[in-house]
PDB file of C-alpha atoms in Angstrom:
ATOM      1  CA  UNK A   1     141.012 109.968 171.370  1.00  0.00           C
ATOM      2  CA  UNK A   2     138.334 107.865 173.059  1.00  0.00           C
ATOM      3  CA  UNK A   3     138.464 104.291 172.865  1.00  0.00           C
ATOM      4  CA  UNK A   4     135.171 104.081 171.301  1.00  0.00           C
ATOM      5  CA  UNK A   5     133.472 106.867 169.889  1.00  0.00           C
ATOM      6  CA  UNK A   6     129.856 107.164 168.161  1.00  0.00           C
ATOM      7  CA  UNK A   7     127.705 110.335 167.334  1.00  0.00           C
ATOM      8  CA  UNK A   8     124.959 110.795 170.080  1.00  0.00           C
ATOM      9  CA  UNK A   9     122.048 111.664 167.841  1.00  0.00           C
ATOM     10  CA  UNK A  10     119.464 111.757 167.873  1.00  0.00           C
ATOM     11  CA  UNK A  11     118.443 110.568 164.631  1.00  0.00           C
ATOM     12  CA  UNK A  12     115.063 111.320 163.735  1.00  0.00           C
ATOM     13  CA  UNK A  13     114.078 109.690 160.553  1.00  0.00           C
ATOM     14  CA  UNK A  14     110.743 108.855 158.830  1.00  0.00           C
ATOM     15  CA  UNK A  15     109.351 105.248 158.665  1.00  0.00           C
ATOM     16  CA  UNK A  16     110.625 103.414 155.808  1.00  0.00           C
ATOM     17  CA  UNK A  17     114.066 105.681 155.550  1.00  0.00           C
ATOM     18  CA  UNK A  18     117.628 104.041 155.571  1.00  0.00           C
ATOM     19  CA  UNK A  19     119.880 105.239 158.500  1.00  0.00           C
ATOM     20  CA  UNK A  20     123.450 104.384 159.031  1.00  0.00           C
ATOM     21  CA  UNK A  21     125.452 104.998 162.236  1.00  0.00           C
ATOM     22  CA  UNK A  22     129.214 104.918 162.546  1.00  0.00           C
ATOM     23  CA  UNK A  23     131.446 103.992 165.468  1.00  0.00           C
ATOM     24  CA  UNK A  24     135.073 104.664 165.832  1.00  0.00           C
ATOM     25  CA  UNK A  25     137.635 102.575 167.665  1.00  0.00           C
ATOM     26  CA  UNK A  26     141.093 103.743 168.433  1.00  0.00           C
ATOM     27  CA  UNK A  27     142.772 100.244 169.194  1.00  0.00           C
ATOM     28  CA  UNK A  28     143.900  98.977 165.942  1.00  0.00           C
ATOM     29  CA  UNK A  29     144.553  95.452 167.649  1.00  0.00           C
ATOM     30  CA  UNK A  30     140.803  95.171 168.205  1.00  0.00           C
ATOM     31  CA  UNK A  31     139.498  91.817 166.903  1.00  0.00           C
ATOM     32  CA  UNK A  32     135.643  91.771 167.952  1.00  0.00           C
ATOM     33  CA  UNK A  33     132.868  93.873 167.349  1.00  0.00           C
ATOM     34  CA  UNK A  34     129.114  94.304 167.960  1.00  0.00           C
ATOM     35  CA  UNK A  35     126.061  96.327 167.855  1.00  0.00           C
ATOM     36  CA  UNK A  36     123.776  96.561 170.813  1.00  0.00           C
ATOM     37  CA  UNK A  37     120.252  97.918 171.037  1.00  0.00           C
ATOM     38  CA  UNK A  38     119.186  99.423 174.110  1.00  0.00           C
ATOM     39  CA  UNK A  39     115.348 100.323 174.636  1.00  0.00           C
ATOM     40  CA  UNK A  40     114.110 102.953 176.920  1.00  0.00           C
ATOM     41  CA  UNK A  41     114.554 102.107 180.641  1.00  0.00           C
ATOM     42  CA  UNK A  42     115.970  98.471 179.751  1.00  0.00           C
ATOM     43  CA  UNK A  43     119.212  97.017 179.545  1.00  0.00           C
ATOM     44  CA  UNK A  44     121.513  96.602 176.335  1.00  0.00           C
ATOM     45  CA  UNK A  45     121.083  93.816 174.222  1.00  0.00           C
ATOM     46  CA  UNK A  46     123.063  92.243 171.587  1.00  0.00           C
ATOM     47  CA  UNK A  47     121.714  93.222 168.113  1.00  0.00           C
ATOM     48  CA  UNK A  48     124.364  91.532 165.972  1.00  0.00           C
ATOM     49  CA  UNK A  49     128.423  90.725 165.897  1.00  0.00           C
ATOM     50  CA  UNK A  50     130.225  92.177 163.203  1.00  0.00           C
ATOM     51  CA  UNK A  51     132.327  89.758 160.961  1.00  0.00           C
ATOM     52  CA  UNK A  52     135.126  90.869 158.746  1.00  0.00           C
ATOM     53  CA  UNK A  53     133.583  90.104 155.565  1.00  0.00           C
ATOM     54  CA  UNK A  54     130.236  92.099 156.583  1.00  0.00           C
ATOM     55  CA  UNK A  55     127.217  90.582 157.819  1.00  0.00           C
ATOM     56  CA  UNK A  56     123.371  91.070 157.093  1.00  0.00           C
ATOM     57  CA  UNK A  57     120.258  90.115 159.200  1.00  0.00           C
ATOM     58  CA  UNK A  58     117.267  90.912 157.695  1.00  0.00           C
ATOM     59  CA  UNK A  59     116.957  94.749 157.464  1.00  0.00           C
ATOM     60  CA  UNK A  60     120.172  95.124 159.512  1.00  0.00           C
ATOM     61  CA  UNK A  61     123.720  95.123 157.894  1.00  0.00           C
ATOM     62  CA  UNK A  62     126.842  95.608 159.911  1.00  0.00           C
ATOM     63  CA  UNK A  63     130.560  96.297 158.253  1.00  0.00           C
ATOM     64  CA  UNK A  64     133.813  96.414 159.688  1.00  0.00           C
ATOM     65  CA  UNK A  65     136.770  98.886 157.882  1.00  0.00           C
ATOM     66  CA  UNK A  66     139.879  97.921 159.642  1.00  0.00           C
ATOM     67  CA  UNK A  67     141.673 100.633 157.831  1.00  0.00           C
ATOM     68  CA  UNK A  68     139.715 103.433 158.993  1.00  0.00           C
ATOM     69  CA  UNK A  69     138.934 101.765 162.143  1.00  0.00           C
ATOM     70  CA  UNK A  70     135.193 102.028 162.369  1.00  0.00           C
ATOM     71  CA  UNK A  71     132.303  99.818 162.163  1.00  0.00           C
ATOM     72  CA  UNK A  72     128.979 100.550 160.678  1.00  0.00           C
ATOM     73  CA  UNK A  73     125.229  99.762 161.068  1.00  0.00           C
ATOM     74  CA  UNK A  74     122.507 100.007 158.475  1.00  0.00           C
ATOM     75  CA  UNK A  75     119.179  99.862 159.017  1.00  0.00           C
ATOM     76  CA  UNK A  76     116.971  99.496 155.868  1.00  0.00           C
ATOM     77  CA  UNK A  77     113.241 100.159 155.792  1.00  0.00           C
ATOM     78  CA  UNK A  78     113.007 101.612 159.294  1.00  0.00           C
ATOM     79  CA  UNK A  79     110.013 100.621 161.449  1.00  0.00           C
ATOM     80  CA  UNK A  80     108.777 102.235 164.501  1.00  0.00           C
ATOM     81  CA  UNK A  81     110.129  99.454 166.724  1.00  0.00           C
ATOM     82  CA  UNK A  82     113.522 100.441 165.679  1.00  0.00           C
ATOM     83  CA  UNK A  83     113.436 103.399 167.822  1.00  0.00           C
ATOM     84  CA  UNK A  84     116.263 102.869 170.521  1.00  0.00           C
ATOM     85  CA  UNK A  85     119.498 103.688 171.581  1.00  0.00           C
ATOM     86  CA  UNK A  86     122.267 101.847 169.317  1.00  0.00           C
ATOM     87  CA  UNK A  87     125.753 101.040 170.860  1.00  0.00           C
ATOM     88  CA  UNK A  88     128.869  99.758 169.464  1.00  0.00           C
ATOM     89  CA  UNK A  89     131.096  97.343 171.341  1.00  0.00           C
ATOM     90  CA  UNK A  90     134.811  96.855 170.399  1.00  0.00           C
ATOM     91  CA  UNK A  91     137.065  94.328 172.637  1.00  0.00           C
ATOM     92  CA  UNK A  92     140.814  94.805 173.412  1.00  0.00           C
ATOM     93  CA  UNK A  93     143.434  92.317 174.620  1.00  0.00           C
ATOM     94  CA  UNK A  94     143.802  92.805 178.437  1.00  0.00           C
ATOM     95  CA  UNK A  95     146.246  90.300 178.901  1.00  0.00           C
ATOM     96  CA  UNK A  96     146.480  86.448 179.903  1.00  0.00           C
ATOM     97  CA  UNK A  97     144.347  85.549 177.076  1.00  0.00           C
ATOM     98  CA  UNK A  98     141.506  87.527 178.368  1.00  0.00           C
ATOM     99  CA  UNK A  99     139.600  90.397 176.520  1.00  0.00           C
ATOM    100  CA  UNK A 100     138.008  93.553 177.892  1.00  0.00           C
ATOM    101  CA  UNK A 101     134.837  94.863 175.704  1.00  0.00           C
ATOM    102  CA  UNK A 102     134.565  98.525 175.342  1.00  0.00           C
ATOM    103  CA  UNK A 103     130.831 100.282 174.965  1.00  0.00           C
ATOM    104  CA  UNK A 104     130.371 103.392 173.059  1.00  0.00           C
ATOM    105  CA  UNK A 105     128.223 105.679 174.539  1.00  0.00           C
ATOM    106  CA  UNK A 106     125.225 104.968 172.171  1.00  0.00           C
ATOM    107  CA  UNK A 107     123.708 106.857 169.151  1.00  0.00           C
ATOM    108  CA  UNK A 108     119.434 107.279 169.821  1.00  0.00           C
ATOM    109  CA  UNK A 109     117.179 106.563 166.686  1.00  0.00           C
ATOM    110  CA  UNK A 110     113.779 107.782 166.616  1.00  0.00           C
ATOM    111  CA  UNK A 111     111.701 106.448 163.865  1.00  0.00           C
ATOM    112  CA  UNK A 112     108.909 108.830 163.148  1.00  0.00           C
ATOM    113  CA  UNK A 113     105.184 107.881 161.794  1.00  0.00           C
TER     114      UNK A 113
ATOM    115  CA  UNK B   1     120.537  78.754 182.232  1.00  0.00           C
ATOM    116  CA  UNK B   2     119.779  81.951 184.098  1.00  0.00           C
ATOM    117  CA  UNK B   3     121.053  85.486 182.869  1.00  0.00           C
ATOM    118  CA  UNK B   4     122.525  88.005 184.679  1.00  0.00           C
ATOM    119  CA  UNK B   5     120.907  89.021 188.035  1.00  0.00           C
ATOM    120  CA  UNK B   6     121.173  92.163 190.073  1.00  0.00           C
ATOM    121  CA  UNK B   7     119.523  92.969 193.232  1.00  0.00           C
ATOM    122  CA  UNK B   8     117.895  94.867 194.616  1.00  0.00           C
ATOM    123  CA  UNK B   9     116.197  96.115 191.472  1.00  0.00           C
ATOM    124  CA  UNK B  10     115.322  99.385 193.141  1.00  0.00           C
ATOM    125  CA  UNK B  11     117.131 100.982 195.994  1.00  0.00           C
ATOM    126  CA  UNK B  12     116.067 104.385 197.679  1.00  0.00           C
ATOM    127  CA  UNK B  13     118.426 105.697 200.028  1.00  0.00           C
ATOM    128  CA  UNK B  14     118.901 108.772 202.343  1.00  0.00           C
ATOM    129  CA  UNK B  15     121.791 111.072 201.313  1.00  0.00           C
ATOM    130  CA  UNK B  16     125.003 110.135 203.305  1.00  0.00           C
ATOM    131  CA  UNK B  17     124.283 106.523 204.024  1.00  0.00           C
ATOM    132  CA  UNK B  18     126.059 103.483 202.066  1.00  0.00           C
ATOM    133  CA  UNK B  19     124.590 101.047 199.988  1.00  0.00           C
ATOM    134  CA  UNK B  20     125.698  97.870 198.371  1.00  0.00           C
ATOM    135  CA  UNK B  21     124.480  96.410 194.903  1.00  0.00           C
ATOM    136  CA  UNK B  22     124.814  92.948 193.989  1.00  0.00           C
ATOM    137  CA  UNK B  23     125.403  91.338 190.672  1.00  0.00           C
ATOM    138  CA  UNK B  24     125.202  87.572 189.964  1.00  0.00           C
ATOM    139  CA  UNK B  25     127.033  86.877 186.462  1.00  0.00           C
ATOM    140  CA  UNK B  26     126.040  84.010 184.217  1.00  0.00           C
ATOM    141  CA  UNK B  27     127.807  80.698 185.572  1.00  0.00           C
ATOM    142  CA  UNK B  28     131.193  80.417 183.816  1.00  0.00           C
ATOM    143  CA  UNK B  29     131.646  84.069 182.752  1.00  0.00           C
ATOM    144  CA  UNK B  30     135.006  85.156 183.964  1.00  0.00           C
ATOM    145  CA  UNK B  31     134.803  88.843 182.796  1.00  0.00           C
ATOM    146  CA  UNK B  32     132.269  90.993 184.570  1.00  0.00           C
ATOM    147  CA  UNK B  33     131.797  94.801 184.384  1.00  0.00           C
ATOM    148  CA  UNK B  34     129.718  97.644 186.537  1.00  0.00           C
ATOM    149  CA  UNK B  35     128.459 100.621 184.545  1.00  0.00           C
ATOM    150  CA  UNK B  36     126.441 103.520 185.543  1.00  0.00           C
ATOM    151  CA  UNK B  37     123.862 105.178 183.449  1.00  0.00           C
ATOM    152  CA  UNK B  38     121.900 108.366 184.252  1.00  0.00           C
ATOM    153  CA  UNK B  39     118.640 109.187 183.006  1.00  0.00           C
ATOM    154  CA  UNK B  40     118.849 109.906 178.781  1.00  0.00           C
ATOM    155  CA  UNK B  41     122.638 109.336 179.189  1.00  0.00           C
ATOM    156  CA  UNK B  42     125.141 106.515 177.865  1.00  0.00           C
ATOM    157  CA  UNK B  43     126.711 104.042 179.357  1.00  0.00           C
ATOM    158  CA  UNK B  44     129.350 105.049 181.942  1.00  0.00           C
ATOM    159  CA  UNK B  45     131.968 102.108 182.663  1.00  0.00           C
ATOM    160  CA  UNK B  46     133.295 101.748 186.456  1.00  0.00           C
ATOM    161  CA  UNK B  47     135.258  98.754 186.540  1.00  0.00           C
ATOM    162  CA  UNK B  48     136.111  95.444 185.033  1.00  0.00           C
ATOM    163  CA  UNK B  49     136.785  92.152 186.651  1.00  0.00           C
ATOM    164  CA  UNK B  50     138.891  89.268 185.224  1.00  0.00           C
ATOM    165  CA  UNK B  51     138.011  86.408 187.677  1.00  0.00           C
ATOM    166  CA  UNK B  52     138.495  88.164 191.253  1.00  0.00           C
ATOM    167  CA  UNK B  53     140.996  90.805 190.257  1.00  0.00           C
ATOM    168  CA  UNK B  54     140.008  94.210 188.677  1.00  0.00           C
ATOM    169  CA  UNK B  55     142.667  95.137 186.056  1.00  0.00           C
ATOM    170  CA  UNK B  56     140.733  98.248 185.076  1.00  0.00           C
ATOM    171  CA  UNK B  57     139.088 100.192 187.825  1.00  0.00           C
ATOM    172  CA  UNK B  58     139.321 103.803 186.051  1.00  0.00           C
ATOM    173  CA  UNK B  59     136.084 104.597 185.913  1.00  0.00           C
ATOM    174  CA  UNK B  60     135.333 104.386 189.457  1.00  0.00           C
ATOM    175  CA  UNK B  61     134.397 108.254 189.979  1.00  0.00           C
ATOM    176  CA  UNK B  62     135.727 108.654 193.616  1.00  0.00           C
ATOM    177  CA  UNK B  63     136.908 106.854 196.604  1.00  0.00           C
ATOM    178  CA  UNK B  64     133.228 106.458 197.803  1.00  0.00           C
ATOM    179  CA  UNK B  65     132.974 103.590 195.107  1.00  0.00           C
ATOM    180  CA  UNK B  66     134.106 100.413 195.663  1.00  0.00           C
ATOM    181  CA  UNK B  67     133.777  96.755 194.270  1.00  0.00           C
ATOM    182  CA  UNK B  68     134.984  93.490 195.080  1.00  0.00           C
ATOM    183  CA  UNK B  69     134.380  90.133 193.432  1.00  0.00           C
ATOM    184  CA  UNK B  70     134.601  86.639 195.264  1.00  0.00           C
ATOM    185  CA  UNK B  71     134.848  82.849 193.896  1.00  0.00           C
ATOM    186  CA  UNK B  72     135.127  84.284 190.701  1.00  0.00           C
ATOM    187  CA  UNK B  73     131.246  84.931 191.021  1.00  0.00           C
ATOM    188  CA  UNK B  74     129.252  87.255 192.420  1.00  0.00           C
ATOM    189  CA  UNK B  75     130.185  91.084 192.790  1.00  0.00           C
ATOM    190  CA  UNK B  76     129.174  93.476 195.080  1.00  0.00           C
ATOM    191  CA  UNK B  77     129.624  97.498 194.239  1.00  0.00           C
ATOM    192  CA  UNK B  78     130.003  99.762 197.370  1.00  0.00           C
ATOM    193  CA  UNK B  79     129.047 103.378 197.463  1.00  0.00           C
ATOM    194  CA  UNK B  80     129.656 105.027 200.634  1.00  0.00           C
ATOM    195  CA  UNK B  81     128.213 108.331 202.054  1.00  0.00           C
ATOM    196  CA  UNK B  82     125.922 108.460 198.927  1.00  0.00           C
ATOM    197  CA  UNK B  83     125.129 111.723 197.352  1.00  0.00           C
ATOM    198  CA  UNK B  84     122.332 112.804 195.186  1.00  0.00           C
ATOM    199  CA  UNK B  85     124.451 112.632 192.057  1.00  0.00           C
ATOM    200  CA  UNK B  86     124.921 109.169 192.495  1.00  0.00           C
ATOM    201  CA  UNK B  87     121.447 108.460 191.722  1.00  0.00           C
ATOM    202  CA  UNK B  88     121.177 106.291 188.497  1.00  0.00           C
ATOM    203  CA  UNK B  89     120.640 102.873 187.162  1.00  0.00           C
ATOM    204  CA  UNK B  90     123.720 100.414 188.056  1.00  0.00           C
ATOM    205  CA  UNK B  91     124.074  97.794 184.988  1.00  0.00           C
ATOM    206  CA  UNK B  92     126.330  94.693 185.527  1.00  0.00           C
ATOM    207  CA  UNK B  93     127.856  92.745 182.597  1.00  0.00           C
ATOM    208  CA  UNK B  94     129.268  89.459 182.174  1.00  0.00           C
ATOM    209  CA  UNK B  95     130.884  87.368 179.465  1.00  0.00           C
ATOM    210  CA  UNK B  96     133.126  84.172 178.767  1.00  0.00           C
ATOM    211  CA  UNK B  97     136.817  84.839 178.410  1.00  0.00           C
ATOM    212  CA  UNK B  98     137.183  83.787 174.871  1.00  0.00           C
ATOM    213  CA  UNK B  99     137.400  86.424 172.041  1.00  0.00           C
ATOM    214  CA  UNK B 100     134.359  86.713 169.996  1.00  0.00           C
ATOM    215  CA  UNK B 101     132.165  86.645 173.138  1.00  0.00           C
ATOM    216  CA  UNK B 102     129.067  88.873 173.529  1.00  0.00           C
ATOM    217  CA  UNK B 103     128.504  90.647 176.822  1.00  0.00           C
ATOM    218  CA  UNK B 104     124.938  89.827 178.768  1.00  0.00           C
ATOM    219  CA  UNK B 105     123.613  92.917 180.803  1.00  0.00           C
ATOM    220  CA  UNK B 106     121.605  92.209 184.156  1.00  0.00           C
ATOM    221  CA  UNK B 107     118.477  94.416 184.135  1.00  0.00           C
ATOM    222  CA  UNK B 108     120.332  97.061 186.552  1.00  0.00           C
ATOM    223  CA  UNK B 109     119.510  98.513 190.017  1.00  0.00           C
ATOM    224  CA  UNK B 110     117.778 101.796 189.915  1.00  0.00           C
ATOM    225  CA  UNK B 111     119.385 103.854 192.685  1.00  0.00           C
ATOM    226  CA  UNK B 112     117.793 106.893 193.976  1.00  0.00           C
ATOM    227  CA  UNK B 113     119.586 108.782 196.744  1.00  0.00           C
ATOM    228  CA  UNK B 114     117.170 111.634 198.511  1.00  0.00           C
TER     229      UNK B 114
END
């Protein structure tokens, strides 16, 4: 099993739709989780961290399910500008108090007019 | 407060030549990563540095690829005897040592091997 797995998509959704992405991870000891957004020909940038209790930022909601070892990202009322690739990142203890982040391959979202 | 800086931003090289890519992480970031991304593909992990040591270099695709980091800061990725399949965007990322810390990416070096 890969350390971090995502459905590559693409997800093609109409404007205004709600879309959800999942990201599964294999290391049960992981403590930190993130969602990144990557626009075409740009570098990934942090979209939001994922907290244990779940968190919301406008139209975006992130959740963590430790029992099933996955995180999710929900986008409500999709906009054309949401079209991008969404990557999840999960940390693991790499020893001596340091942590290594592992990224998924990303899920491509296309919002269609 | 500069971000992660990579140079050159673009590099065109002839097949068989060696290339060196540079990454200047954010000051104070002890963790540094190199990734490769081909057009339309996901991030491919290459190597992870913690300070000057590389506890995870499992992603380096062949012995033509090497990386080093000095002074806990600047890192260089060297590709020897470049091949056409090495053409991709090479991204560098860095973060602080702490657990709940996000990684910041540079804008990448677009390498084209002709």
